[in-house]
mmCIF file of C-alpha atoms in Angstrom:
data_model
loop_
_atom_site.group_PDB
_atom_site.id
_atom_site.type_symbol
_atom_site.label_atom_id
_atom_site.label_comp_id
_atom_site.label_asym_id
_atom_site.label_seq_id
_atom_site.Cartn_x
_atom_site.Cartn_y
_atom_site.Cartn_z
ATOM 1 C CA MET A 212 0.000 0.000 0.000
ATOM 2 C CA SER A 213 1.492 3.327 -1.038
ATOM 3 C CA GLU A 214 1.598 6.166 1.451
ATOM 4 C CA VAL A 215 -0.668 9.076 0.606
ATOM 5 C CA ALA A 216 0.488 12.587 1.487
ATOM 6 C CA HIS A 217 -1.707 14.548 3.847
ATOM 7 C CA VAL A 218 -1.521 18.343 3.839
ATOM 8 C CA PRO A 219 -2.804 19.854 7.111
ATOM 9 C CA VAL A 220 -5.435 22.519 6.503
ATOM 10 C CA LEU A 221 -5.083 25.956 8.129
ATOM 11 C CA LEU A 222 -1.876 24.743 9.768
ATOM 12 C CA GLU A 223 -0.321 28.086 10.701
ATOM 13 C CA GLU A 224 -3.635 29.687 11.620
ATOM 14 C CA ALA A 225 -4.682 26.858 13.940
ATOM 15 C CA VAL A 226 -1.347 26.546 15.722
ATOM 16 C CA ASP A 227 -1.027 30.336 16.053
ATOM 17 C CA ALA A 228 -4.529 30.390 17.568
ATOM 18 C CA LEU A 229 -3.421 28.031 20.341
ATOM 19 C CA ARG A 230 -0.722 30.489 21.510
ATOM 20 C CA VAL A 231 1.516 27.577 22.454
ATOM 21 C CA ARG A 232 3.520 28.061 25.666
ATOM 22 C CA PRO A 233 6.846 26.208 25.897
ATOM 23 C CA ASP A 234 5.823 24.550 29.173
ATOM 24 C CA GLY A 235 2.150 23.972 28.303
ATOM 25 C CA THR A 236 0.148 20.771 27.951
ATOM 26 C CA TYR A 237 -1.800 20.421 24.709
ATOM 27 C CA VAL A 238 -4.229 18.041 23.029
ATOM 28 C CA ASP A 239 -4.382 17.279 19.319
ATOM 29 C CA GLY A 240 -7.697 15.463 19.011
ATOM 30 C CA THR A 241 -7.016 14.192 15.492
ATOM 31 C CA PHE A 242 -3.372 13.220 14.936
ATOM 32 C CA GLY A 243 -3.829 12.074 11.318
ATOM 33 C CA ARG A 244 -0.371 12.172 9.779
ATOM 34 C CA GLY A 245 0.936 14.441 12.505
ATOM 35 C CA GLY A 246 1.132 17.785 10.706
ATOM 36 C CA HIS A 247 -0.542 19.889 13.394
ATOM 37 C CA SER A 248 1.208 17.937 16.150
ATOM 38 C CA ALA A 249 4.632 18.556 14.596
ATOM 39 C CA ALA A 250 3.932 22.288 14.473
ATOM 40 C CA VAL A 251 2.898 22.323 18.138
ATOM 41 C CA LEU A 252 5.966 20.298 19.175
ATOM 42 C CA ALA A 253 8.194 22.790 17.364
ATOM 43 C CA LEU A 254 6.958 25.455 19.806
ATOM 44 C CA LEU A 255 7.092 23.375 22.982
ATOM 45 C CA GLY A 256 10.050 23.355 25.331
ATOM 46 C CA VAL A 257 11.484 20.329 27.123
ATOM 47 C CA ARG A 258 8.790 20.537 29.820
ATOM 48 C CA GLY A 259 5.904 20.818 27.376
ATOM 49 C CA ARG A 260 3.574 17.903 26.668
ATOM 50 C CA LEU A 261 1.334 16.952 23.777
ATOM 51 C CA PHE A 262 -1.307 14.222 23.847
ATOM 52 C CA ALA A 263 -2.519 13.268 20.379
ATOM 53 C CA PHE A 264 -5.601 11.127 19.782
ATOM 54 C CA ASP A 265 -6.605 9.156 16.705
ATOM 55 C CA GLN A 266 -9.046 6.293 16.327
ATOM 56 C CA ASP A 267 -7.446 5.120 13.075
ATOM 57 C CA PRO A 268 -4.817 2.408 13.706
ATOM 58 C CA ALA A 269 -3.096 3.411 10.452
ATOM 59 C CA ALA A 270 -2.468 6.905 11.822
ATOM 60 C CA ILE A 271 -0.957 5.507 15.009
ATOM 61 C CA ALA A 272 1.173 3.007 13.087
ATOM 62 C CA HIS A 273 2.433 5.734 10.747
ATOM 63 C CA HIS A 274 4.176 7.588 13.560
ATOM 64 C CA ALA A 275 7.694 6.346 14.203
ATOM 65 C CA GLY A 276 8.987 9.254 16.287
ATOM 66 C CA THR A 277 10.625 9.078 19.710
ATOM 67 C CA ASP A 278 9.786 12.541 21.041
ATOM 68 C CA ARG A 279 9.179 12.073 24.755
ATOM 69 C CA ARG A 280 6.931 15.140 24.865
ATOM 70 C CA LEU A 281 4.397 13.426 22.598
ATOM 71 C CA GLU A 282 2.092 10.574 23.582
ATOM 72 C CA LEU A 283 -0.187 9.034 20.963
ATOM 73 C CA ILE A 284 -3.455 7.595 22.200
ATOM 74 C CA HIS A 285 -5.446 5.166 20.053
ATOM 75 C CA GLY A 286 -9.018 6.256 20.673
ATOM 76 C CA ARG A 287 -11.727 8.742 19.842
ATOM 77 C CA PHE A 288 -11.247 12.301 21.020
ATOM 78 C CA SER A 289 -14.494 11.905 22.949
ATOM 79 C CA THR A 290 -12.489 9.808 25.440
ATOM 80 C CA MET A 291 -10.040 12.616 26.213
ATOM 81 C CA THR A 292 -11.176 13.369 29.779
ATOM 82 C CA GLU A 293 -10.911 9.748 30.864
ATOM 83 C CA ALA A 294 -7.716 9.064 28.919
ATOM 84 C CA LEU A 295 -5.941 12.131 30.269
ATOM 85 C CA ALA A 296 -7.117 11.509 33.834
ATOM 86 C CA ALA A 297 -5.594 8.028 33.606
ATOM 87 C CA ARG A 298 -2.302 9.799 32.865
ATOM 88 C CA GLY A 299 -2.656 12.239 35.739
ATOM 89 C CA VAL A 300 -3.726 15.182 33.582
ATOM 90 C CA THR A 301 -6.803 17.212 34.549
ATOM 91 C CA ARG A 302 -5.939 20.597 32.998
ATOM 92 C CA VAL A 303 -4.545 21.487 29.591
ATOM 93 C CA SER A 304 -3.350 24.674 27.905
ATOM 94 C CA GLY A 305 -5.034 24.101 24.568
ATOM 95 C CA VAL A 306 -7.135 21.714 22.504
ATOM 96 C CA LEU A 307 -7.088 21.417 18.709
ATOM 97 C CA LEU A 308 -9.745 19.473 16.794
ATOM 98 C CA ASP A 309 -9.324 18.973 13.031
ATOM 99 C CA LEU A 310 -12.609 17.319 12.083
ATOM 100 C CA GLY A 311 -13.597 15.134 9.173
ATOM 101 C CA VAL A 312 -11.633 12.617 7.160
ATOM 102 C CA SER A 313 -7.949 12.744 6.201
ATOM 103 C CA SER A 314 -6.479 12.558 2.709
ATOM 104 C CA PRO A 315 -4.990 9.075 3.261
ATOM 105 C CA GLN A 316 -8.386 7.777 4.365
ATOM 106 C CA LEU A 317 -10.062 9.277 1.308
ATOM 107 C CA ASP A 318 -7.404 8.211 -1.161
ATOM 108 C CA GLU A 319 -6.874 4.600 -0.057
ATOM 109 C CA PRO A 320 -9.540 2.519 -1.881
ATOM 110 C CA GLU A 321 -9.460 -0.241 0.732
ATOM 111 C CA ARG A 322 -10.849 2.175 3.349
ATOM 112 C CA GLY A 323 -14.072 2.639 1.378
ATOM 113 C CA PHE A 324 -14.538 6.365 1.995
ATOM 114 C CA SER A 325 -14.567 7.397 -1.655
ATOM 115 C CA PHE A 326 -16.004 6.263 -4.981
ATOM 116 C CA ALA A 327 -13.021 7.664 -6.909
ATOM 117 C CA ALA A 328 -11.601 4.130 -6.987
ATOM 118 C CA ASP A 329 -13.426 0.889 -6.289
ATOM 119 C CA GLY A 330 -12.984 -0.671 -2.882
ATOM 120 C CA PRO A 331 -14.835 -2.409 -0.060
ATOM 121 C CA LEU A 332 -17.675 -0.290 1.339
ATOM 122 C CA ASP A 333 -16.253 0.122 4.837
ATOM 123 C CA MET A 334 -15.963 3.814 5.882
ATOM 124 C CA ARG A 335 -14.957 3.098 9.483
ATOM 125 C CA MET A 336 -12.235 5.384 10.789
ATOM 126 C CA ASP A 337 -11.272 2.503 13.059
ATOM 127 C CA PRO A 338 -11.775 -0.612 10.916
ATOM 128 C CA THR A 339 -11.198 -2.848 13.945
ATOM 129 C CA ARG A 340 -14.410 -1.715 15.649
ATOM 130 C CA GLY A 341 -18.059 -1.262 14.891
ATOM 131 C CA GLU A 342 -20.218 -1.822 11.836
ATOM 132 C CA SER A 343 -19.119 -1.081 8.283
ATOM 133 C CA ALA A 344 -21.231 0.974 5.893
ATOM 134 C CA ALA A 345 -21.934 -2.164 3.866
ATOM 135 C CA ASP A 346 -23.189 -4.067 6.906
ATOM 136 C CA TRP A 347 -25.389 -1.170 7.992
ATOM 137 C CA LEU A 348 -26.898 -0.757 4.521
ATOM 138 C CA ASP A 349 -27.605 -4.480 4.453
ATOM 139 C CA ARG A 350 -29.811 -4.343 7.568
ATOM 140 C CA ALA A 351 -31.183 -0.782 7.725
ATOM 141 C CA THR A 352 -34.785 -0.065 6.792
ATOM 142 C CA GLU A 353 -35.589 2.202 3.870
ATOM 143 C CA GLU A 354 -36.803 4.848 6.311
ATOM 144 C CA GLU A 355 -33.556 4.680 8.311
ATOM 145 C CA ILE A 356 -31.485 5.059 5.152
ATOM 146 C CA ARG A 357 -33.617 7.969 3.993
ATOM 147 C CA GLU A 358 -33.252 9.745 7.324
ATOM 148 C CA VAL A 359 -29.465 9.339 7.427
ATOM 149 C CA VAL A 360 -28.999 10.505 3.830
ATOM 150 C CA LYS A 361 -31.330 13.456 4.341
ATOM 151 C CA THR A 362 -30.001 14.549 7.731
ATOM 152 C CA TYR A 363 -26.255 14.007 7.360
ATOM 153 C CA GLY A 364 -25.947 14.433 3.603
ATOM 154 C CA GLU A 365 -28.570 17.189 3.226
ATOM 155 C CA GLU A 366 -29.596 15.304 0.081
ATOM 156 C CA ARG A 367 -32.900 16.491 -1.377
ATOM 157 C CA PHE A 368 -33.313 13.193 -3.247
ATOM 158 C CA ALA A 369 -32.903 11.141 -0.061
ATOM 159 C CA GLN A 370 -36.170 9.263 -0.604
ATOM 160 C CA SER A 371 -35.166 8.227 -4.121
ATOM 161 C CA VAL A 372 -31.691 7.234 -2.925
ATOM 162 C CA ALA A 373 -33.066 5.092 -0.099
ATOM 163 C CA GLY A 374 -35.555 3.388 -2.394
ATOM 164 C CA ALA A 375 -32.868 2.662 -4.977
ATOM 165 C CA ILE A 376 -30.533 1.186 -2.344
ATOM 166 C CA VAL A 377 -33.230 -1.102 -0.950
ATOM 167 C CA ALA A 378 -34.208 -2.239 -4.454
ATOM 168 C CA ALA A 379 -30.579 -2.870 -5.433
ATOM 169 C CA ARG A 380 -29.716 -4.853 -2.299
ATOM 170 C CA GLY A 381 -32.739 -7.031 -3.004
ATOM 171 C CA ARG A 382 -30.927 -8.212 -6.123
ATOM 172 C CA GLU A 383 -27.457 -8.506 -4.568
ATOM 173 C CA PRO A 384 -25.672 -7.167 -1.471
ATOM 174 C CA ILE A 385 -24.050 -3.747 -1.883
ATOM 175 C CA ARG A 386 -20.460 -4.363 -0.807
ATOM 176 C CA ARG A 387 -18.337 -2.070 -3.035
ATOM 177 C CA THR A 388 -17.968 1.706 -3.301
ATOM 178 C CA ARG A 389 -18.431 1.885 -7.077
ATOM 179 C CA GLN A 390 -21.478 -0.362 -6.779
ATOM 180 C CA LEU A 391 -23.118 2.061 -4.353
ATOM 181 C CA ALA A 392 -22.071 5.101 -6.390
ATOM 182 C CA GLU A 393 -23.748 3.668 -9.482
ATOM 183 C CA VAL A 394 -26.977 2.927 -7.597
ATOM 184 C CA VAL A 395 -27.081 6.448 -6.135
ATOM 185 C CA GLY A 396 -26.082 8.017 -9.448
ATOM 186 C CA ARG A 397 -29.174 6.588 -11.098
ATOM 187 C CA ALA A 398 -31.407 7.830 -8.256
ATOM 188 C CA VAL A 399 -30.204 11.452 -8.094
ATOM 189 C CA ARG A 400 -31.936 13.219 -10.955
ATOM 190 C CA THR A 401 -29.847 16.386 -11.066
ATOM 191 C CA ARG A 402 -26.314 16.952 -9.921
ATOM 192 C CA GLU A 403 -24.414 20.000 -8.662
ATOM 193 C CA PRO A 404 -21.759 21.275 -11.088
ATOM 194 C CA GLY A 405 -18.465 19.507 -10.468
ATOM 195 C CA LYS A 406 -19.939 17.082 -7.927
ATOM 196 C CA HIS A 407 -20.639 13.395 -8.345
ATOM 197 C CA PRO A 408 -24.302 12.608 -7.539
ATOM 198 C CA ALA A 409 -23.187 10.173 -4.813
ATOM 199 C CA THR A 410 -21.103 12.750 -2.899
ATOM 200 C CA ARG A 411 -23.776 13.648 -0.370
ATOM 201 C CA THR A 412 -24.792 10.030 0.252
ATOM 202 C CA PHE A 413 -21.190 8.967 0.886
ATOM 203 C CA GLN A 414 -20.738 11.880 3.293
ATOM 204 C CA ALA A 415 -23.922 10.927 5.137
ATOM 205 C CA LEU A 416 -22.938 7.277 5.508
ATOM 206 C CA ARG A 417 -19.449 8.187 6.736
ATOM 207 C CA ILE A 418 -20.853 10.540 9.373
ATOM 208 C CA HIS A 419 -23.386 7.939 10.493
ATOM 209 C CA VAL A 420 -21.004 4.969 10.595
ATOM 210 C CA ASN A 421 -18.490 6.912 12.691
ATOM 211 C CA GLN A 422 -21.083 8.866 14.720
ATOM 212 C CA GLU A 423 -19.060 11.974 13.948
ATOM 213 C CA LEU A 424 -21.550 14.614 15.058
ATOM 214 C CA ALA A 425 -22.396 12.804 18.283
ATOM 215 C CA GLN A 426 -18.677 12.432 19.054
ATOM 216 C CA LEU A 427 -18.158 16.155 18.471
ATOM 217 C CA GLU A 428 -21.070 17.055 20.753
ATOM 218 C CA MET A 429 -19.581 14.831 23.467
ATOM 219 C CA THR A 430 -16.095 16.284 23.067
ATOM 220 C CA LEU A 431 -16.672 20.039 23.142
ATOM 221 C CA PRO A 432 -17.859 20.124 26.795
ATOM 222 C CA GLN A 433 -14.875 17.983 27.768
ATOM 223 C CA ALA A 434 -12.468 20.384 26.085
ATOM 224 C CA LEU A 435 -14.103 23.279 27.938
ATOM 225 C CA SER A 436 -13.780 21.519 31.296
ATOM 226 C CA LEU A 437 -10.148 20.575 30.671
ATOM 227 C CA LEU A 438 -8.938 24.000 29.610
ATOM 228 C CA GLU A 439 -7.140 26.111 32.168
ATOM 229 C CA PRO A 440 -7.918 29.870 32.242
ATOM 230 C CA GLY A 441 -6.269 31.453 29.224
ATOM 231 C CA GLY A 442 -6.222 28.136 27.386
ATOM 232 C CA ARG A 443 -7.475 28.021 23.813
ATOM 233 C CA LEU A 444 -9.877 25.754 21.939
ATOM 234 C CA ALA A 445 -9.389 25.693 18.150
ATOM 235 C CA VAL A 446 -11.724 23.677 15.922
ATOM 236 C CA ILE A 447 -11.448 23.171 12.158
ATOM 237 C CA SER A 448 -14.651 21.917 10.542
ATOM 238 C CA PHE A 449 -15.350 21.016 6.931
ATOM 239 C CA HIS A 450 -19.101 21.035 6.463
ATOM 240 C CA SER A 451 -22.082 22.970 7.691
ATOM 241 C CA LEU A 452 -23.363 20.376 10.177
ATOM 242 C CA GLU A 453 -20.056 20.273 12.065
ATOM 243 C CA ASP A 454 -19.588 24.025 11.931
ATOM 244 C CA ARG A 455 -23.115 24.634 13.214
ATOM 245 C CA ILE A 456 -22.446 22.491 16.284
ATOM 246 C CA VAL A 457 -19.141 24.264 16.979
ATOM 247 C CA LYS A 458 -20.553 27.755 16.393
ATOM 248 C CA ASN A 459 -23.575 27.151 18.618
ATOM 249 C CA PHE A 460 -21.455 25.662 21.415
ATOM 250 C CA LEU A 461 -19.000 28.556 21.397
ATOM 251 C CA ARG A 462 -21.796 31.131 21.239
ATOM 252 C CA GLU A 463 -23.714 29.490 24.108
ATOM 253 C CA HIS A 464 -20.674 29.388 26.383
ATOM 254 C CA SER A 465 -19.384 32.860 25.544
ATOM 255 C CA THR A 466 -22.647 34.716 26.177
ATOM 256 C CA ALA A 467 -23.500 36.098 29.606
ATOM 257 C CA ASP A 468 -26.784 35.042 31.182
ATOM 258 C CA ARG A 469 -29.707 37.282 30.322
ATOM 259 C CA LEU A 470 -31.863 38.351 33.229
ATOM 260 C CA PRO A 471 -35.508 39.401 32.888
ATOM 261 C CA ARG A 472 -36.014 43.073 32.093
ATOM 262 C CA GLY A 473 -36.213 45.216 35.212
ATOM 263 C CA VAL A 474 -34.020 43.048 37.454
ATOM 264 C CA PRO A 475 -31.705 45.473 39.302
ATOM 265 C CA VAL A 476 -28.398 43.835 38.383
ATOM 266 C CA ARG A 477 -25.628 45.601 36.474
ATOM 267 C CA ALA A 478 -24.206 43.851 33.428
ATOM 268 C CA ALA A 479 -20.774 43.970 35.079
ATOM 269 C CA ASP A 480 -22.118 41.921 37.979
ATOM 270 C CA LEU A 481 -23.386 39.067 35.828
ATOM 271 C CA PRO A 482 -21.431 35.801 35.968
ATOM 272 C CA VAL A 483 -18.561 35.685 33.474
ATOM 273 C CA PRO A 484 -19.195 33.110 30.734
ATOM 274 C CA PRO A 485 -16.570 30.348 30.602
ATOM 275 C CA LEU A 486 -15.437 31.131 27.046
ATOM 276 C CA ALA A 487 -14.514 34.262 25.135
ATOM 277 C CA LEU A 488 -14.582 34.182 21.350
ATOM 278 C CA VAL A 489 -11.258 34.945 19.672
ATOM 279 C CA GLY A 490 -11.690 36.855 16.425
ATOM 280 C CA LYS A 491 -13.957 35.797 13.605
ATOM 281 C CA ALA A 492 -14.165 32.478 11.789
ATOM 282 C CA ILE A 493 -11.076 31.901 9.637
ATOM 283 C CA ARG A 494 -11.171 30.342 6.175
ATOM 284 C CA ALA A 495 -8.378 29.090 3.969
ATOM 285 C CA SER A 496 -6.741 31.657 1.718
ATOM 286 C CA GLU A 497 -7.044 31.518 -2.068
ATOM 287 C CA ALA A 498 -3.440 30.350 -2.234
ATOM 288 C CA GLU A 499 -4.065 27.469 0.172
ATOM 289 C CA VAL A 500 -7.213 26.390 -1.666
ATOM 290 C CA ALA A 501 -5.315 26.468 -4.979
ATOM 291 C CA ALA A 502 -2.593 24.254 -3.481
ATOM 292 C CA ASN A 503 -5.019 22.016 -1.566
ATOM 293 C CA PRO A 504 -8.614 22.045 -2.895
ATOM 294 C CA ARG A 505 -9.831 20.138 0.172
ATOM 295 C CA ALA A 506 -9.232 23.305 2.181
ATOM 296 C CA ARG A 507 -12.045 25.078 0.333
ATOM 297 C CA SER A 508 -14.756 24.326 2.897
ATOM 298 C CA ALA A 509 -12.579 24.536 6.028
ATOM 299 C CA VAL A 510 -13.628 26.881 8.838
ATOM 300 C CA LEU A 511 -11.518 27.557 11.947
ATOM 301 C CA ARG A 512 -13.219 28.854 15.091
ATOM 302 C CA VAL A 513 -11.300 29.763 18.250
ATOM 303 C CA ALA A 514 -12.276 30.529 21.843
ATOM 304 C CA GLU A 515 -10.354 31.191 25.043
ATOM 305 C CA ARG A 516 -11.143 29.856 28.502
ATOM 306 C CA THR A 517 -11.994 32.541 31.050
ATOM 307 C CA GLU A 518 -12.194 32.426 34.849
ATOM 308 C CA GLY A 519 -15.955 31.863 34.567
ATOM 309 C CA ARG A 520 -17.537 28.644 35.736
ATOM 310 C CA ALA A 521 -18.241 26.028 33.068
#
């Protein structure tokens, strides 16, 4: 299997947003091929520490470094509180989450994330655990398939897609990526310019199989609780569903409580919210998008932990 290059998106912007201290303790929730982690390590001193999570065994196996400041943890970032506590860590100086799927996962046909080349319909970020996309499609009801494709893929032809999948699996099991892409391609009546008609369905299945949105919703409160005052949370998302969750979480926890009109309390006396937004959402530059088209939809949002109670 050939190694596929992975170019970290918004690398400088995300690492700059963390304001890395030489003696700080940091979390990279998605190690991938280690691009963001390497940039953080370059700023850490000998007393600094970096804990990097990844649920993909291939990402863990790829790393062959011996840097004592870095510890790789095979697991979902939603386990960070428990995993760090087991290592005696209850406070961190920064958390970085780079959401979505990596280039190696997309470009390796045997992982089943893409229809660009034929491969087994797997889509699991950790292929040693859980149910593959093929197995789920084999047992799911038409209504369940429709709901997943509509909700996570925002596919307006979700009903047609679900019906076509159920009809096709009645003839033979759907086990290959190209097989599914052809079924969906016949069901989607119009396509967006430059997009394959199966794009939204593949996105939806990947999100569902890996429970990506649920994992994100579980992780954000943990990051907030772990951050020490002045610590930064930086999140890079790649589609509207992820970004909506991040934006709403940051807004909710950076807004002071609103009291009923007429209550004699000064705004300055209201409890301080636990987060403060840092700047506006950051998107990839034209130059970065030209060099790495997958950066086109990336959005970086940053917040800083205050002294307020979480």
